[in-house]
């Protein structure tokens, strides 16, 4: 495998992992309570993340003065939002859940504008509005077809997106520079312990009722989604630009929708399918860089060479 092909392989890997993750959560929650399933997922992932951190010589502990952020990340990045995701899939299809989560870049930009003073261009603002309106119409359409249970699923997934977006902004502000494996390894382990304790009190799970399919799905989530997905996405960000990496958010919902329709027979309405185009287009416009628009217009982004004073005199002579 050459370095030229590595970005393509990583890009495809991320899209496939994220696209299949939602169906795995749908299977997992059929017989395993959501809090316990999320705790088990992170308990499986944590040892792999710890070993990777040690192998790559990344610290396991947050820097001095930021130790308390390990617990904030464990609760507000791992425990609560991931539980909300899998909880929501009890009421809506995996394909629809993936569409809601695909708006993460939009949520991050809104939170960045509020908390970090991020300035959006006019075209980014237009893209943001198109995406938000399209998502609202999709949710309204699907809720009218699915009833009150759908609303509960929407609220759970929407809450997960909002919490993740806020955490992204605050981590960017207060924990910038912390290696990715440091950020994930011990916080995911702490999250698993907290989730197991909560599950024993709230859900009182009966392990005898867990199906083989659900257990296999949780193992998939722990190994491939929580470890493989993290490593592949951040490696993709290193070998390509952030815009290329963010395009994964446009493609994984299509994979998730295809799997949900093909295997489970869960389909969304034709109106919602049509609204996917402006939704994903709005996300693309919002995340696009100035260089991207210059390429679209056919303008070169390569700066013109500047001649020195001596050369200019030679030309004039």
GROMACS .gro file of C-alpha atoms in nm:
model
  317
    1UNK     CA    1   0.000   0.000   0.000
    2UNK     CA    2   0.152   0.333  -0.110
    3UNK     CA    3   0.104   0.665   0.067
    4UNK     CA    4  -0.087   0.782  -0.242
    5UNK     CA    5  -0.361   0.525  -0.180
    6UNK     CA    6  -0.374   0.564   0.199
    7UNK     CA    7  -0.618   0.862   0.205
    8UNK     CA    8  -0.859   0.675  -0.026
    9UNK     CA    9  -0.845   0.359   0.184
   10UNK     CA   10  -0.895   0.553   0.507
   11UNK     CA   11  -1.183   0.753   0.357
   12UNK     CA   12  -1.365   0.438   0.244
   13UNK     CA   13  -1.296   0.272   0.580
   14UNK     CA   14  -1.444   0.563   0.778
   15UNK     CA   15  -1.757   0.578   0.560
   16UNK     CA   16  -1.814   0.201   0.590
   17UNK     CA   17  -1.749   0.191   0.966
   18UNK     CA   18  -1.976   0.489   1.039
   19UNK     CA   19  -2.239   0.364   0.797
   20UNK     CA   20  -2.259   0.018   0.959
   21UNK     CA   21  -2.236   0.148   1.316
   22UNK     CA   22  -2.598   0.261   1.320
   23UNK     CA   23  -2.733  -0.078   1.214
   24UNK     CA   24  -2.514  -0.244   1.479
   25UNK     CA   25  -2.668  -0.019   1.745
   26UNK     CA   26  -3.015  -0.109   1.621
   27UNK     CA   27  -2.936  -0.481   1.661
   28UNK     CA   28  -2.762  -0.436   1.997
   29UNK     CA   29  -3.053  -0.261   2.163
   30UNK     CA   30  -3.305  -0.529   2.064
   31UNK     CA   31  -3.218  -0.743   2.368
   32UNK     CA   32  -2.959  -0.539   2.563
   33UNK     CA   33  -3.070  -0.228   2.757
   34UNK     CA   34  -2.915   0.090   2.612
   35UNK     CA   35  -2.713   0.199   2.917
   36UNK     CA   36  -2.564  -0.148   2.967
   37UNK     CA   37  -2.495  -0.187   2.592
   38UNK     CA   38  -2.307   0.144   2.583
   39UNK     CA   39  -2.106   0.053   2.892
   40UNK     CA   40  -2.015  -0.286   2.743
   41UNK     CA   41  -1.914  -0.118   2.418
   42UNK     CA   42  -1.665   0.108   2.594
   43UNK     CA   43  -1.539  -0.170   2.822
   44UNK     CA   44  -1.446  -0.365   2.507
   45UNK     CA   45  -1.290  -0.062   2.337
   46UNK     CA   46  -1.088   0.075   2.631
   47UNK     CA   47  -0.814  -0.196   2.648
   48UNK     CA   48  -0.746  -0.164   2.275
   49UNK     CA   49  -0.724   0.215   2.302
   50UNK     CA   50  -0.492   0.189   2.603
   51UNK     CA   51  -0.262  -0.054   2.418
   52UNK     CA   52  -0.257   0.170   2.111
   53UNK     CA   53  -0.174   0.473   2.325
   54UNK     CA   54   0.117   0.289   2.487
   55UNK     CA   55   0.241   0.157   2.153
   56UNK     CA   56   0.233   0.502   1.995
   57UNK     CA   57   0.377   0.657   2.312
   58UNK     CA   58   0.080   0.883   2.376
   59UNK     CA   59   0.013   0.963   2.744
   60UNK     CA   60  -0.284   0.800   2.915
   61UNK     CA   61  -0.337   1.084   3.163
   62UNK     CA   62  -0.449   1.435   3.074
   63UNK     CA   63  -0.192   1.710   3.139
   64UNK     CA   64  -0.155   1.850   3.490
   65UNK     CA   65  -0.424   2.103   3.564
   66UNK     CA   66  -0.668   1.937   3.322
   67UNK     CA   67  -0.717   1.604   3.499
   68UNK     CA   68  -1.079   1.685   3.581
   69UNK     CA   69  -1.148   1.703   3.207
   70UNK     CA   70  -1.103   1.325   3.190
   71UNK     CA   71  -1.425   1.288   3.390
   72UNK     CA   72  -1.605   1.562   3.198
   73UNK     CA   73  -1.515   1.390   2.870
   74UNK     CA   74  -1.611   1.049   3.012
   75UNK     CA   75  -1.958   1.172   3.108
   76UNK     CA   76  -2.046   1.435   2.847
   77UNK     CA   77  -1.864   1.298   2.544
   78UNK     CA   78  -1.892   0.922   2.596
   79UNK     CA   79  -2.150   0.812   2.855
   80UNK     CA   80  -2.449   1.041   2.797
   81UNK     CA   81  -2.449   1.110   2.419
   82UNK     CA   82  -2.365   0.754   2.313
   83UNK     CA   83  -2.637   0.620   2.542
   84UNK     CA   84  -2.882   0.869   2.388
   85UNK     CA   85  -2.786   0.747   2.040
   86UNK     CA   86  -2.856   0.382   2.109
   87UNK     CA   87  -3.163   0.470   2.319
   88UNK     CA   88  -3.306   0.667   2.027
   89UNK     CA   89  -3.268   0.370   1.795
   90UNK     CA   90  -3.536   0.188   1.992
   91UNK     CA   91  -3.786   0.428   1.832
   92UNK     CA   92  -3.644   0.526   1.492
   93UNK     CA   93  -3.462   0.334   1.220
   94UNK     CA   94  -3.084   0.325   1.198
   95UNK     CA   95  -3.096   0.505   0.864
   96UNK     CA   96  -3.295   0.797   1.002
   97UNK     CA   97  -3.071   0.811   1.310
   98UNK     CA   98  -2.765   0.842   1.083
   99UNK     CA   99  -2.927   1.133   0.896
  100UNK     CA  100  -2.977   1.321   1.222
  101UNK     CA  101  -2.618   1.258   1.332
  102UNK     CA  102  -2.484   1.364   0.991
  103UNK     CA  103  -2.570   1.721   1.089
  104UNK     CA  104  -2.288   1.717   1.345
  105UNK     CA  105  -2.068   1.955   1.137
  106UNK     CA  106  -2.357   2.203   1.131
  107UNK     CA  107  -2.408   2.176   1.508
  108UNK     CA  108  -2.034   2.224   1.567
  109UNK     CA  109  -2.028   2.536   1.353
  110UNK     CA  110  -2.328   2.684   1.536
  111UNK     CA  111  -2.169   2.616   1.874
  112UNK     CA  112  -1.835   2.752   1.751
  113UNK     CA  113  -2.010   3.072   1.645
  114UNK     CA  114  -2.177   3.107   1.986
  115UNK     CA  115  -1.886   3.011   2.212
  116UNK     CA  116  -1.572   3.074   2.007
  117UNK     CA  117  -1.682   3.371   1.798
  118UNK     CA  118  -1.641   3.182   1.469
  119UNK     CA  119  -1.726   3.403   1.172
  120UNK     CA  120  -1.929   3.244   0.894
  121UNK     CA  121  -1.927   3.369   0.539
  122UNK     CA  122  -2.254   3.449   0.364
  123UNK     CA  123  -2.242   3.127   0.162
  124UNK     CA  124  -2.173   2.924   0.478
  125UNK     CA  125  -2.471   3.087   0.650
  126UNK     CA  126  -2.691   3.004   0.350
  127UNK     CA  127  -2.571   2.643   0.355
  128UNK     CA  128  -2.637   2.620   0.728
  129UNK     CA  129  -2.993   2.751   0.688
  130UNK     CA  130  -3.066   2.513   0.399
  131UNK     CA  131  -2.939   2.216   0.599
  132UNK     CA  132  -3.132   2.307   0.915
  133UNK     CA  133  -3.460   2.368   0.727
  134UNK     CA  134  -3.417   2.043   0.530
  135UNK     CA  135  -3.355   1.843   0.848
  136UNK     CA  136  -3.657   2.003   1.019
  137UNK     CA  137  -3.877   1.906   0.723
  138UNK     CA  138  -3.743   1.549   0.724
  139UNK     CA  139  -3.811   1.513   1.096
  140UNK     CA  140  -4.160   1.663   1.060
  141UNK     CA  141  -4.237   1.425   0.773
  142UNK     CA  142  -4.111   1.115   0.952
  143UNK     CA  143  -4.275   1.205   1.282
  144UNK     CA  144  -4.613   1.240   1.109
  145UNK     CA  145  -4.565   0.886   0.977
  146UNK     CA  146  -4.425   0.733   1.297
  147UNK     CA  147  -4.621   0.893   1.581
  148UNK     CA  148  -4.515   0.991   1.934
  149UNK     CA  149  -4.242   0.726   1.963
  150UNK     CA  150  -4.059   0.889   1.675
  151UNK     CA  151  -4.049   1.218   1.865
  152UNK     CA  152  -3.873   1.047   2.156
  153UNK     CA  153  -3.614   0.902   1.917
  154UNK     CA  154  -3.560   1.241   1.750
  155UNK     CA  155  -3.512   1.412   2.086
  156UNK     CA  156  -3.260   1.151   2.199
  157UNK     CA  157  -3.051   1.174   1.879
  158UNK     CA  158  -3.082   1.553   1.870
  159UNK     CA  159  -2.964   1.571   2.231
  160UNK     CA  160  -2.664   1.351   2.149
  161UNK     CA  161  -2.567   1.576   1.858
  162UNK     CA  162  -2.602   1.893   2.068
  163UNK     CA  163  -2.396   1.755   2.360
  164UNK     CA  164  -2.123   1.632   2.127
  165UNK     CA  165  -2.108   1.968   1.950
  166UNK     CA  166  -2.079   2.159   2.278
  167UNK     CA  167  -1.808   1.922   2.399
  168UNK     CA  168  -1.616   1.962   2.075
  169UNK     CA  169  -1.614   2.339   2.119
  170UNK     CA  170  -1.510   2.332   2.485
  171UNK     CA  171  -1.241   2.071   2.426
  172UNK     CA  172  -1.111   2.282   2.138
  173UNK     CA  173  -1.098   2.578   2.375
  174UNK     CA  174  -0.963   2.417   2.694
  175UNK     CA  175  -0.799   2.087   2.591
  176UNK     CA  176  -0.645   2.164   2.255
  177UNK     CA  177  -0.331   1.964   2.187
  178UNK     CA  178  -0.430   1.655   2.386
  179UNK     CA  179  -0.351   1.348   2.168
  180UNK     CA  180  -0.652   1.164   2.028
  181UNK     CA  181  -0.578   0.835   2.206
  182UNK     CA  182  -0.526   1.017   2.537
  183UNK     CA  183  -0.863   1.180   2.483
  184UNK     CA  184  -1.033   0.843   2.421
  185UNK     CA  185  -0.856   0.568   2.620
  186UNK     CA  186  -0.912   0.626   2.992
  187UNK     CA  187  -1.227   0.844   2.952
  188UNK     CA  188  -1.399   0.555   2.770
  189UNK     CA  189  -1.298   0.319   3.052
  190UNK     CA  190  -1.430   0.562   3.315
  191UNK     CA  191  -1.750   0.596   3.112
  192UNK     CA  192  -1.797   0.218   3.104
  193UNK     CA  193  -1.769   0.190   3.483
  194UNK     CA  194  -2.017   0.475   3.539
  195UNK     CA  195  -2.259   0.326   3.286
  196UNK     CA  196  -2.247  -0.022   3.443
  197UNK     CA  197  -2.322   0.122   3.787
  198UNK     CA  198  -2.610   0.327   3.645
  199UNK     CA  199  -2.745   0.028   3.452
  200UNK     CA  200  -2.746  -0.197   3.758
  201UNK     CA  201  -2.954   0.061   3.944
  202UNK     CA  202  -3.184   0.178   3.664
  203UNK     CA  203  -3.213  -0.110   3.414
  204UNK     CA  204  -3.126  -0.417   3.624
  205UNK     CA  205  -3.027  -0.612   3.308
  206UNK     CA  206  -3.083  -0.985   3.277
  207UNK     CA  207  -2.782  -1.125   3.090
  208UNK     CA  208  -2.970  -1.447   3.014
  209UNK     CA  209  -3.198  -1.249   2.782
  210UNK     CA  210  -2.914  -1.112   2.568
  211UNK     CA  211  -2.918  -1.262   2.218
  212UNK     CA  212  -2.608  -1.370   2.029
  213UNK     CA  213  -2.683  -1.112   1.759
  214UNK     CA  214  -2.702  -0.829   2.012
  215UNK     CA  215  -2.379  -0.934   2.185
  216UNK     CA  216  -2.203  -0.961   1.848
  217UNK     CA  217  -2.329  -0.614   1.757
  218UNK     CA  218  -2.188  -0.465   2.079
  219UNK     CA  219  -1.853  -0.635   2.016
  220UNK     CA  220  -1.854  -0.483   1.666
  221UNK     CA  221  -1.929  -0.140   1.814
  222UNK     CA  222  -1.649  -0.176   2.068
  223UNK     CA  223  -1.378  -0.300   1.832
  224UNK     CA  224  -1.459  -0.150   1.493
  225UNK     CA  225  -1.664   0.163   1.566
  226UNK     CA  226  -1.500   0.281   1.888
  227UNK     CA  227  -1.143   0.181   1.799
  228UNK     CA  228  -1.120   0.139   1.421
  229UNK     CA  229  -1.346   0.436   1.348
  230UNK     CA  230  -1.154   0.670   1.577
  231UNK     CA  231  -0.810   0.569   1.448
  232UNK     CA  232  -0.915   0.575   1.081
  233UNK     CA  233  -1.089   0.915   1.102
  234UNK     CA  234  -0.809   1.097   1.280
  235UNK     CA  235  -0.547   0.934   1.059
  236UNK     CA  236  -0.752   1.052   0.761
  237UNK     CA  237  -0.740   1.403   0.904
  238UNK     CA  238  -0.360   1.379   0.919
  239UNK     CA  239  -0.307   1.262   0.561
  240UNK     CA  240  -0.574   1.483   0.401
  241UNK     CA  241  -0.740   1.816   0.470
  242UNK     CA  242  -1.028   1.862   0.718
  243UNK     CA  243  -1.274   1.928   0.435
  244UNK     CA  244  -1.203   1.589   0.275
  245UNK     CA  245  -1.248   1.417   0.611
  246UNK     CA  246  -1.578   1.596   0.671
  247UNK     CA  247  -1.721   1.460   0.343
  248UNK     CA  248  -1.759   1.130   0.533
  249UNK     CA  249  -2.059   1.294   0.701
  250UNK     CA  250  -2.227   1.318   0.359
  251UNK     CA  251  -2.173   0.955   0.262
  252UNK     CA  252  -2.218   0.742   0.574
  253UNK     CA  253  -2.594   0.822   0.604
  254UNK     CA  254  -2.644   0.685   0.252
  255UNK     CA  255  -2.469   0.362   0.354
  256UNK     CA  256  -2.673   0.342   0.675
  257UNK     CA  257  -2.998   0.403   0.484
  258UNK     CA  258  -2.912   0.134   0.230
  259UNK     CA  259  -2.834  -0.123   0.503
  260UNK     CA  260  -3.148  -0.034   0.699
  261UNK     CA  261  -3.366  -0.071   0.389
  262UNK     CA  262  -3.196  -0.386   0.257
  263UNK     CA  263  -3.174  -0.586   0.582
  264UNK     CA  264  -3.448  -0.451   0.809
  265UNK     CA  265  -3.690  -0.321   0.547
  266UNK     CA  266  -3.700   0.019   0.723
  267UNK     CA  267  -3.755   0.292   0.467
  268UNK     CA  268  -3.811   0.664   0.493
  269UNK     CA  269  -4.067   0.846   0.280
  270UNK     CA  270  -3.992   0.962  -0.073
  271UNK     CA  271  -4.032   1.322   0.047
  272UNK     CA  272  -3.756   1.269   0.303
  273UNK     CA  273  -3.534   1.104   0.041
  274UNK     CA  274  -3.580   1.411  -0.181
  275UNK     CA  275  -3.495   1.640   0.111
  276UNK     CA  276  -3.165   1.457   0.160
  277UNK     CA  277  -3.021   1.643  -0.139
  278UNK     CA  278  -3.054   1.996   0.007
  279UNK     CA  279  -2.961   1.865   0.354
  280UNK     CA  280  -2.633   1.707   0.243
  281UNK     CA  281  -2.572   1.992  -0.002
  282UNK     CA  282  -2.612   2.244   0.279
  283UNK     CA  283  -2.360   2.055   0.492
  284UNK     CA  284  -2.116   2.048   0.198
  285UNK     CA  285  -2.153   2.423   0.138
  286UNK     CA  286  -2.105   2.501   0.507
  287UNK     CA  287  -1.787   2.293   0.537
  288UNK     CA  288  -1.632   2.389   0.203
  289UNK     CA  289  -1.310   2.590   0.216
  290UNK     CA  290  -1.240   2.906   0.010
  291UNK     CA  291  -0.992   2.699  -0.196
  292UNK     CA  292  -1.275   2.461  -0.286
  293UNK     CA  293  -1.489   2.743  -0.426
  294UNK     CA  294  -1.193   2.883  -0.618
  295UNK     CA  295  -1.141   2.543  -0.781
  296UNK     CA  296  -1.512   2.528  -0.869
  297UNK     CA  297  -1.487   2.869  -1.037
  298UNK     CA  298  -1.180   2.757  -1.226
  299UNK     CA  299  -0.945   2.993  -1.050
  300UNK     CA  300  -0.600   2.876  -0.957
  301UNK     CA  301  -0.515   2.881  -0.589
  302UNK     CA  302  -0.142   2.889  -0.664
  303UNK     CA  303  -0.002   3.233  -0.586
  304UNK     CA  304   0.161   3.421  -0.873
  305UNK     CA  305   0.539   3.439  -0.850
  306UNK     CA  306   0.679   3.768  -0.728
  307UNK     CA  307   0.986   3.890  -0.914
  308UNK     CA  308   1.264   4.059  -0.729
  309UNK     CA  309   1.362   4.418  -0.806
  310UNK     CA  310   1.675   4.310  -0.999
  311UNK     CA  311   1.469   4.081  -1.225
  312UNK     CA  312   1.218   4.358  -1.294
  313UNK     CA  313   1.500   4.586  -1.407
  314UNK     CA  314   1.633   4.313  -1.636
  315UNK     CA  315   1.288   4.269  -1.794
  316UNK     CA  316   1.246   4.641  -1.849
  317UNK     CA  317   1.593   4.661  -2.002
   0.00000   0.00000   0.00000
